[in-house]
Amino acid sequence: MNQILIIDDDPAIQILLKRTLHNQGYEVFVASNGEDGLAQARQLRPALVICDWIMPRMNGLEVCRHVKATPELSTTMFILLTSLGSIEDRVKGLDAGADDFVCKPIEMAELQARVRSGLRLHQLSRDLQHQKHLLEMELAEAAEYVRSILPDRMTEPPVTIDARFIPSRQLGGDGFDYYWLDSDHLAIYLLDAAGHGLRAALPTLSVINLLKSRALPNINYYQPSDVLRGLNHTFQMTQRNDKYFTLWYGVYNRLNRQLTYASAGHPPAILFCGTPSSYTDAKLLKTAGLPVGMFLEADYVDACCDVTQSSTLYVFSDGIYEINQPDGSIWGLEPSYP
């Protein structure tokens, strides 16, 4: 049964409204002033509040503002009773959060119709809130799945790897992986699908699972440019809801300490030579290449570099440096490294 709270300092109005609405099958509660009404609203969480505008101590506008500012009452509809009929007064009421008005003297047929309308809106709000909660739960489960397929830290020599994964939203299009192709070759990649949310996460999951299982046909996984070409043929945006992604892919040969890499429109990786306390050089590792999925005829090239003892390789997405500054500018890549 829907609960309705009446807040009015006039006992006659209280009795009239309570009797009328009770006869309509509603559970009705009454408060004689704004403060008591607000306390009851927070306790009862009614579907609808009918509140007089002009009351001593706390008027209807103040009650309305407090109700609308209370998260637990987010679906409660609020009707103001008023003898003030000007446009300016109605604007004040709407700005305070009122959902509807009933003018005095009260016409009962109109009041009952507005109550029915308010209760329908209340139910719609509750349904939307429930659907939002279900969607958030599903997104949380999807985000947990994304995290579950990301690799653990590598702590054993000859290579140690750590990672930080912080989506800008609960679910995003970034993903990465690293694993030994054999005992001597380590594959490392990071991709960033266009957009946010589930639509961006789905192609990322597909790429990670595809590369992890080495399911791309006729591909040399030791040659980064060949991997990018294979992905580009598989994930054309015309067949994938206009979704494309950038990707940096590298293969490290631990025997000759050489890194071979290729990029598909992705920010360059940065190789710092020397120890973290005394870097001697910083190299941007980038190659020409369009994002995967944009054009079927896109081509990719490899580049190589030597990796000296105690070097550190940073692979990242653009979210690490595309940060809005107080002056409205965006922090670029150059300030991100020495």
Phi, psi and omega in degrees: 000132179290137178260135179236134178249126177255128178239110181202139181274000180262112182302325181296318178295319179303310183296315182298311182292319181297316181294315181299312183287327177297320179293340177275358176097012180264153173270119191243136176237153187230141173227146186265351179208168185296319183295315178294321179297318180295319179297318179294321180299317181292330180278316186277328189052061185289162176287330186213139173242128173249116190229134175291144180284309186267107177216152177288161176069293178230112182279178185296325178296318179295317178300316181299314180300317180294318179298313183290340179271357181265114184304323182293344181251024186296335180259001180287126177276149186230120177249128178265130170270129184206147170261001179270113188250006184285157177300320181300318179293321179294323177298318177300316180296317179295319178296330178284345178114003181297141180266337181198171180226149168230124184275145173269144358293145188283127171266114190298323179297320178293316180301313182298321179294319180289327175296314179300318179297316180297321180290326175296316178296322177300315181294321177298319179296319178295319179297316178297319179297320179294316179297321178297319179296317179297318180296318179297322177295318179294319178295322178296320177295319178295319179297322178293324177295318178302313180297326184291334182266354176286150187286155172283168177297148170258120184244355183259136175302156016273353182230132172246140183225134172234157183216152174230123183237108182227093179296146178292335173236183181300327182220134182220187184260005179276146175198159181205167176198158172206139183194158179279122173290324170206192185292346185242349186237125181250124175267137180223130175208159175217134178233158182220105180280145181296139176095190181222169175078199187296323181297328177278327183288327185299310177296327177298315178298320180298316181295314181301313181293324180294315181288322181298322181271357182052048185269354176291126184285144173056041181242137174268103185288353175272351181246103185306317182298326179292322177297316180295320178297318179297317178295320181296323177287331183276327188244052176291131186296334178295339179250003186230043177056039177061027179262131175233171178209154173263156184203137170245128184227129179225154176232122181259126176263111186287341181285312179259006177055045180241138179249123175254134187213162174208154184230142175244077178068015185265152174305144182294146168287160179238126178255116176262124179267142182097184181276158180304330181278346182209066177296136181257343183197154176225126182241133172274122183258098182219153174224161178288141178169135179280156176306149180293130176103347184287308183224132182297327184274003180300143180236161184224151183233154178265154169222158182229153173209154176276144180246109182284167180303138176067022176284161179231129179251127176250124175239131190207167174260172183291347179295343182283338183232346177276079186243130179290131179265162181303330181275005178093348179281167179249130178295123184269187183289322187302317179289356186279345182219158183299000000 
